[in-house]
CSV table of C-alpha atoms and ligand atoms in Angstrom, one decimal:
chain,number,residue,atom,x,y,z
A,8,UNK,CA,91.3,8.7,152.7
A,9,UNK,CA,89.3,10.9,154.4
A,10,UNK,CA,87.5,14.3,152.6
A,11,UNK,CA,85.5,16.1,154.5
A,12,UNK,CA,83.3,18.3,152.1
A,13,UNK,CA,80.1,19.6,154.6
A,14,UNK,CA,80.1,19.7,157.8
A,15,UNK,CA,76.6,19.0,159.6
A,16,UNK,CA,76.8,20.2,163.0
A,17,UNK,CA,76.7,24.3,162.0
A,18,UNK,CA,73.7,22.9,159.6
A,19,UNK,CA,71.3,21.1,162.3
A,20,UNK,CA,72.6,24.4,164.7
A,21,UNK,CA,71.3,26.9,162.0
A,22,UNK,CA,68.1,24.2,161.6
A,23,UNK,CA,67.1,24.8,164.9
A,24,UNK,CA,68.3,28.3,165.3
A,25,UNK,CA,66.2,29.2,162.2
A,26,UNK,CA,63.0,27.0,163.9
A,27,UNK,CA,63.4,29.0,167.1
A,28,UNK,CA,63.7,32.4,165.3
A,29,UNK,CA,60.7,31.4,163.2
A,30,UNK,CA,58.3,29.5,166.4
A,31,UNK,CA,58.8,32.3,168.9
A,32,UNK,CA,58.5,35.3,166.3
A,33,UNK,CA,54.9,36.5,167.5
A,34,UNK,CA,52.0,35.4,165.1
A,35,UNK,CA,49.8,37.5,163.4
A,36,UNK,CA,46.4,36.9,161.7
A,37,UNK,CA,44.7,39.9,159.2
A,38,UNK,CA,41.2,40.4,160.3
A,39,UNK,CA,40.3,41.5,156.5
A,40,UNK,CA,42.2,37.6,155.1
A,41,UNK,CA,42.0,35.5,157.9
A,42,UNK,CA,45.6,34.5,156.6
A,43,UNK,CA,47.8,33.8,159.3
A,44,UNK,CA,51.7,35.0,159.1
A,45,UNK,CA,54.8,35.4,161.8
A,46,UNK,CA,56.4,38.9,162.3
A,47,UNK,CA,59.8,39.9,163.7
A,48,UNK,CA,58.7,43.3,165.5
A,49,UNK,CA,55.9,43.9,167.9
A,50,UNK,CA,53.3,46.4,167.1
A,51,UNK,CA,55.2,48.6,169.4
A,52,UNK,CA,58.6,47.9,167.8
A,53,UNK,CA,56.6,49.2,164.5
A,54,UNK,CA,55.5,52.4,165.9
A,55,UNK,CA,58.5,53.0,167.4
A,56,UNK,CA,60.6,52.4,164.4
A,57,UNK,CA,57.9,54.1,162.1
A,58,UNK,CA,57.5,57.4,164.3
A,59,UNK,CA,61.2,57.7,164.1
A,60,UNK,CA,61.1,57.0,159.8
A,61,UNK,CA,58.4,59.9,159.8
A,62,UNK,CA,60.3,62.3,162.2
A,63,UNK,CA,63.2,61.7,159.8
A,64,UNK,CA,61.1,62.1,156.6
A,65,UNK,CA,59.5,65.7,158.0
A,66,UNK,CA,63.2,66.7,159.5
A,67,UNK,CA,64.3,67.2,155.3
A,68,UNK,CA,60.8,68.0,154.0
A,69,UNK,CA,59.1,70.8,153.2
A,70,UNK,CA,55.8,70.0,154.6
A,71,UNK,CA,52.3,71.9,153.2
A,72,UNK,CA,50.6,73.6,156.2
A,73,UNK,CA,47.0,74.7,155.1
A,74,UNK,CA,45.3,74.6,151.7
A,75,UNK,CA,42.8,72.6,149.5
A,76,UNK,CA,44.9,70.0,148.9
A,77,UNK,CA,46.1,69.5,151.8
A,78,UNK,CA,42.5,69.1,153.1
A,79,UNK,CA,42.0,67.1,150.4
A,80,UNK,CA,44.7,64.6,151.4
A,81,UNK,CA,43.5,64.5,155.5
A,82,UNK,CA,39.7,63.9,154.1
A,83,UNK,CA,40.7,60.7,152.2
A,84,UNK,CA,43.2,59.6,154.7
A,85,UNK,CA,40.9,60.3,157.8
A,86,UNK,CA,38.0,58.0,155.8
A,87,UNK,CA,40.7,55.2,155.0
A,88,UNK,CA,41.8,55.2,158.7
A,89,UNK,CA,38.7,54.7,160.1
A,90,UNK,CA,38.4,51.9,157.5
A,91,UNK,CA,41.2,49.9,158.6
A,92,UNK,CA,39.4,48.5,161.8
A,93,UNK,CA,40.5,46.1,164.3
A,94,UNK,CA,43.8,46.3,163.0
A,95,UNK,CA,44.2,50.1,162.3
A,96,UNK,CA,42.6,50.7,166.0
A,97,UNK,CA,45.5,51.0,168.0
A,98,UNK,CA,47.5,53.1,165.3
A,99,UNK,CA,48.1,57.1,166.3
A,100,UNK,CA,47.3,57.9,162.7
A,101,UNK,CA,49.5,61.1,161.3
A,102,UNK,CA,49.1,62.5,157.7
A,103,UNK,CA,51.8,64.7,156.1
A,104,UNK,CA,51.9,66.0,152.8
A,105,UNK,CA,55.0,67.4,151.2
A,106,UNK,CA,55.8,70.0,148.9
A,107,UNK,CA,58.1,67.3,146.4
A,108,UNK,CA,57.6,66.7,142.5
A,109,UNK,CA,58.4,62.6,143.0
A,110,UNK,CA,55.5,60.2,142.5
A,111,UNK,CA,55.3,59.2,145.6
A,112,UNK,CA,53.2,58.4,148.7
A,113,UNK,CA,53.9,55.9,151.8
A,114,UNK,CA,52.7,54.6,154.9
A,115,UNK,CA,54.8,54.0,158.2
A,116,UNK,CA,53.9,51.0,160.7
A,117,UNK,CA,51.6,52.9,163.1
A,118,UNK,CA,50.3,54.4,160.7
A,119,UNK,CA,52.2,57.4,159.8
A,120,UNK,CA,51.1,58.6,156.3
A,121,UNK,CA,53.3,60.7,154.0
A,122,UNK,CA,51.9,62.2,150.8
A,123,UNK,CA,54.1,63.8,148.0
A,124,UNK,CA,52.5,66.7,146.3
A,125,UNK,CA,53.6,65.1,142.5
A,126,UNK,CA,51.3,61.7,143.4
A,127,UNK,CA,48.2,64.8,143.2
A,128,UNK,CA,48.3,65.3,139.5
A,129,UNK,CA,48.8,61.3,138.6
A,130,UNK,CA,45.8,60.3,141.1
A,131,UNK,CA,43.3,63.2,139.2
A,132,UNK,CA,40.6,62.2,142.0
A,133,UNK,CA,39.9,61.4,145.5
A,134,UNK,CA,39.1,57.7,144.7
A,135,UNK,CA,42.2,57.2,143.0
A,136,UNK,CA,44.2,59.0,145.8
A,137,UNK,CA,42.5,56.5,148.1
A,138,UNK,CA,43.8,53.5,145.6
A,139,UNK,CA,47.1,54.2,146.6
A,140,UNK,CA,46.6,55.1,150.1
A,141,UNK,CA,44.6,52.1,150.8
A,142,UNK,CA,47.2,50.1,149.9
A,143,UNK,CA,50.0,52.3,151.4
A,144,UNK,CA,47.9,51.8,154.6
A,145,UNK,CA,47.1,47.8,154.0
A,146,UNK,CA,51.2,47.6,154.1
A,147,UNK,CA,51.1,49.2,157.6
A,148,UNK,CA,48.1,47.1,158.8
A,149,UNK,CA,48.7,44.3,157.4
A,150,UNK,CA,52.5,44.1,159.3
A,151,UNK,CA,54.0,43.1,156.2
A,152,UNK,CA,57.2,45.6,156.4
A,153,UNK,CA,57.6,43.1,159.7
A,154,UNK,CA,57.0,40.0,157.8
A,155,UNK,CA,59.5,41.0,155.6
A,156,UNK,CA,62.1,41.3,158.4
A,157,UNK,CA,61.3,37.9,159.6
A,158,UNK,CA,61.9,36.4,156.0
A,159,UNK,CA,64.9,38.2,155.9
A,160,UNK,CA,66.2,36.8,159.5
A,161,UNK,CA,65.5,33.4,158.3
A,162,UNK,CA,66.9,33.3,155.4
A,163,UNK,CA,70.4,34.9,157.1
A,164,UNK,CA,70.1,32.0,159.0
A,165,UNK,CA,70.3,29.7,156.1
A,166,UNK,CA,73.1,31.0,154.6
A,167,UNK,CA,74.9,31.3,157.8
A,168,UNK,CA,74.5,27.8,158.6
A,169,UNK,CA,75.2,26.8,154.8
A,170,UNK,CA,78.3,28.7,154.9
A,171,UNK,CA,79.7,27.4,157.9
A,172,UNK,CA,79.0,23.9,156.8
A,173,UNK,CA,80.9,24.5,153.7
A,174,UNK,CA,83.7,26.3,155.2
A,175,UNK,CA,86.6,23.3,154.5
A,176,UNK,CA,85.6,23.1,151.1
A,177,UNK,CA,88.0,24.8,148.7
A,178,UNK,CA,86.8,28.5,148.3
A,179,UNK,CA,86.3,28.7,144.2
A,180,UNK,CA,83.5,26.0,144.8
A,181,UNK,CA,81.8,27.2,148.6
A,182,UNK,CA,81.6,30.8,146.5
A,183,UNK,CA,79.8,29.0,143.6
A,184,UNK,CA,77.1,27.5,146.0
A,185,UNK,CA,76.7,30.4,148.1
A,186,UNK,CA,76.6,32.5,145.0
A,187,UNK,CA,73.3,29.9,143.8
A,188,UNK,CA,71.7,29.6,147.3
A,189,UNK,CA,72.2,32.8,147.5
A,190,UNK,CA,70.1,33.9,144.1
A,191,UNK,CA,67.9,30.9,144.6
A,192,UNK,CA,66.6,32.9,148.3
A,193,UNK,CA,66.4,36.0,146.5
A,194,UNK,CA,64.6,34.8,143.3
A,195,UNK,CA,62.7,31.7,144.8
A,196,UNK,CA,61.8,33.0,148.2
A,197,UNK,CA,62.4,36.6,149.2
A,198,UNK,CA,60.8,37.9,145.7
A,199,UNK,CA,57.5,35.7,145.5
A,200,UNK,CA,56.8,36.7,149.1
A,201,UNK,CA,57.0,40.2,148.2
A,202,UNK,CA,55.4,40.0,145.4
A,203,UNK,CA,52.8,38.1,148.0
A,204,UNK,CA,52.8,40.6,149.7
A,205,UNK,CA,52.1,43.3,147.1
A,206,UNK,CA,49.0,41.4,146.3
A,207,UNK,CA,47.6,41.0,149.4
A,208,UNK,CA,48.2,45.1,150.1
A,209,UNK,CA,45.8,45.3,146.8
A,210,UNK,CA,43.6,43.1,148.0
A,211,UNK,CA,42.9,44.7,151.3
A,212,UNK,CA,43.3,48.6,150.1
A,213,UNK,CA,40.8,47.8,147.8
A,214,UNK,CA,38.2,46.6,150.6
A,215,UNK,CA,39.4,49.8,152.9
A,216,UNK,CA,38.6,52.0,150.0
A,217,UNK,CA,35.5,50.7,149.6
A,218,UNK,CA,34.4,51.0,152.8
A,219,UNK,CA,35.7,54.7,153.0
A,220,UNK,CA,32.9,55.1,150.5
A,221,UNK,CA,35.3,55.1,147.3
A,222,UNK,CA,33.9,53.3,144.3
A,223,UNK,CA,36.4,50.8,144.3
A,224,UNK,CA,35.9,50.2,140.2
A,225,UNK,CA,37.8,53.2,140.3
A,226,UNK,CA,41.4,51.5,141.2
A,227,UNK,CA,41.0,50.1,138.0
A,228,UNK,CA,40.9,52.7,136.0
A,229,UNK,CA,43.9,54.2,138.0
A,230,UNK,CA,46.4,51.3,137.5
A,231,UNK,CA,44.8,51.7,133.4
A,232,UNK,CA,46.2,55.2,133.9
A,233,UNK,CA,49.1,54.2,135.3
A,234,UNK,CA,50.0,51.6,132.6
A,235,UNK,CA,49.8,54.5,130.5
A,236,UNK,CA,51.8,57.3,132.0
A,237,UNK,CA,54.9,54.4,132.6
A,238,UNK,CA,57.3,56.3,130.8
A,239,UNK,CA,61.0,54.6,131.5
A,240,UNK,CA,60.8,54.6,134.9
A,241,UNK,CA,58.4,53.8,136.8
A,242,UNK,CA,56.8,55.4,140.0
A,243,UNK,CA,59.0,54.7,143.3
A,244,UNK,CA,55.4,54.0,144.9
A,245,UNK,CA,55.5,51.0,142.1
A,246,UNK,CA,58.4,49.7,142.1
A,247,UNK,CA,58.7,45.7,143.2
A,248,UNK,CA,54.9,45.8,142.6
A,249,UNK,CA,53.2,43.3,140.2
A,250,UNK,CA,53.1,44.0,136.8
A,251,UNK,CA,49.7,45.9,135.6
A,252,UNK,CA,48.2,43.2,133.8
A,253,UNK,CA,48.7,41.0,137.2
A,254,UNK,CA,47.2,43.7,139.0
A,255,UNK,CA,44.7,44.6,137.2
A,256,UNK,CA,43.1,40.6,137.3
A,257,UNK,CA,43.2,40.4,140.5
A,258,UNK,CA,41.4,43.5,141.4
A,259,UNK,CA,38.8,42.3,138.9
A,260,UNK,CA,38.9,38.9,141.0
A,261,UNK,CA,38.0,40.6,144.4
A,262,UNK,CA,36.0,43.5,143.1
A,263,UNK,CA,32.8,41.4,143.8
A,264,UNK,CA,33.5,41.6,147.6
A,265,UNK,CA,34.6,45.3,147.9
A,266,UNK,CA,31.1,46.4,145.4
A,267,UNK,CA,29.1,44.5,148.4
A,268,UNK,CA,31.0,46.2,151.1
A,269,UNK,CA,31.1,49.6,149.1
A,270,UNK,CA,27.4,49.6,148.7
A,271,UNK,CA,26.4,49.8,152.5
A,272,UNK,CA,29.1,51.8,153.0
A,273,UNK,CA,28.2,55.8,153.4
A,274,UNK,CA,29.6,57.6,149.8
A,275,UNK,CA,32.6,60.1,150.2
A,276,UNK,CA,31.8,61.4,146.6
B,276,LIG,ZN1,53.0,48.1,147.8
């Protein structure tokens, strides 16, 4: 008696669908890490897409025109850029910063930076507004919003070519394994990476802001802030980041590297 339970042919498909998606993706390697990743856009796919975000953003914002603040923003954002290097060269940097009470600040691929007037009073300084802008800006530099789309490709793949394998298995027990390969990508896979990638935007903000001429011990005291001023929700600009304590090691474990590259840096303080 035959009983067919999986069907291989839509698996090794998806197999090699999944290798071609990942081989021909272009390949990117951070200058600052010398770690070497795949992305799903090219740069210019990025700036395209991020130019269009920002447009959007500015379209429902009320943006700040002229002030101290506002100054205060382009000063640390203008340092950062010219921080960022080989791979911030070819970005057409853009700063905005908008009149909004969230806790928020973000920066586009290309290198479109948007400030929210309520991040001001949290960051208290100009090093701790570069804290979060260098790593708002490592996310752009560092590709990883394009990473992320490539992680997310594959693993549609997977579950495509799972599901099709499965599809003359009775339904109750194809939803039960989807349903666990389905958490098992989100928990095992898509979660570490971002929480991968999170660290590495730390890592590398860190070194930007140091050689913007910020003391980079500062970060640290602005996560310790942060810990502080949690209240039940957390930030928007912190949400899917690691958790302070994590943070806050990590930073200490780099620190030697960004104190050597802060110290022949020129001081913005
Ligand atoms: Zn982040």
């Amino acid at each position: 008696m035959e009983r067919r339970h999986i069907k291989w042919v839509p698996l090794i498909l998806a197999g090699l669908f999944f290798a071609y998606q990942y081989f021909s993706s272009e390949k990117f390697v951070n200058p600052e890490t010398g770690r070497k990743s795949h992305v799903a856009l090219s740069s210019e796919q990025e700036a395209a897409l991020g130019l269009q975000s920002y447009q959007e953003v500015l379209s429902q914002a009320q943006t700040i025109e002229t002030g101290p603040e506002l100054d205060m923003v382009r000063r640390v954002a203008s340092r950062l850029a010219a921080a960022t290097g080989q791979t911030g060269a070819d970005f057409q940097w853009q700063v905005a910063l908008i009149q909004n009470p969230q806790v928020n600040a973000f920066c586009l691929p290309g290198g479109k930076v948007v400030v929210y007037t309520g991040i001001l009073p949290v960051a208290e300084s100009e090093a701790a507004l570069a804290t979060v802008l260098g790593h708002e800006m490592a996310h752009a530099t560092s590709r990883l919003g394009s990473q992320r789309v490539l992680e997310q490709n594959l693993a549609q793949t997977a579950m495509t070519g799972v599901a099709m394998s499965l599809s003359d298995m009775d339904y109750d027990k194809q939803r039960a394994i989807m349903g666990a390969l389905g958490a098992g990508a989100q928990y095992g896979v898509l979660m570490p990476f971002s929480r991968k990638h999170e660290s590495e935007a730390d890592e590398i903000g860190l070194i930007y802001m140091a050689r913007a001429g910020y003391n980079p011990r500062e970060s640290i005291s602005f996560w310790k802030r942060m810990e502080h001023t949690g209240g039940s929700q957390p930030p928007e600009f912190l949400s899917s980041h690691p958790s302070h304590g994590t943070r806050i090691q990590q930073l200490e474990a780099e620190m030697p590297k960004a104190i050597e590259e802060y110290n022949k840096s020129p001081k913005a303080e």
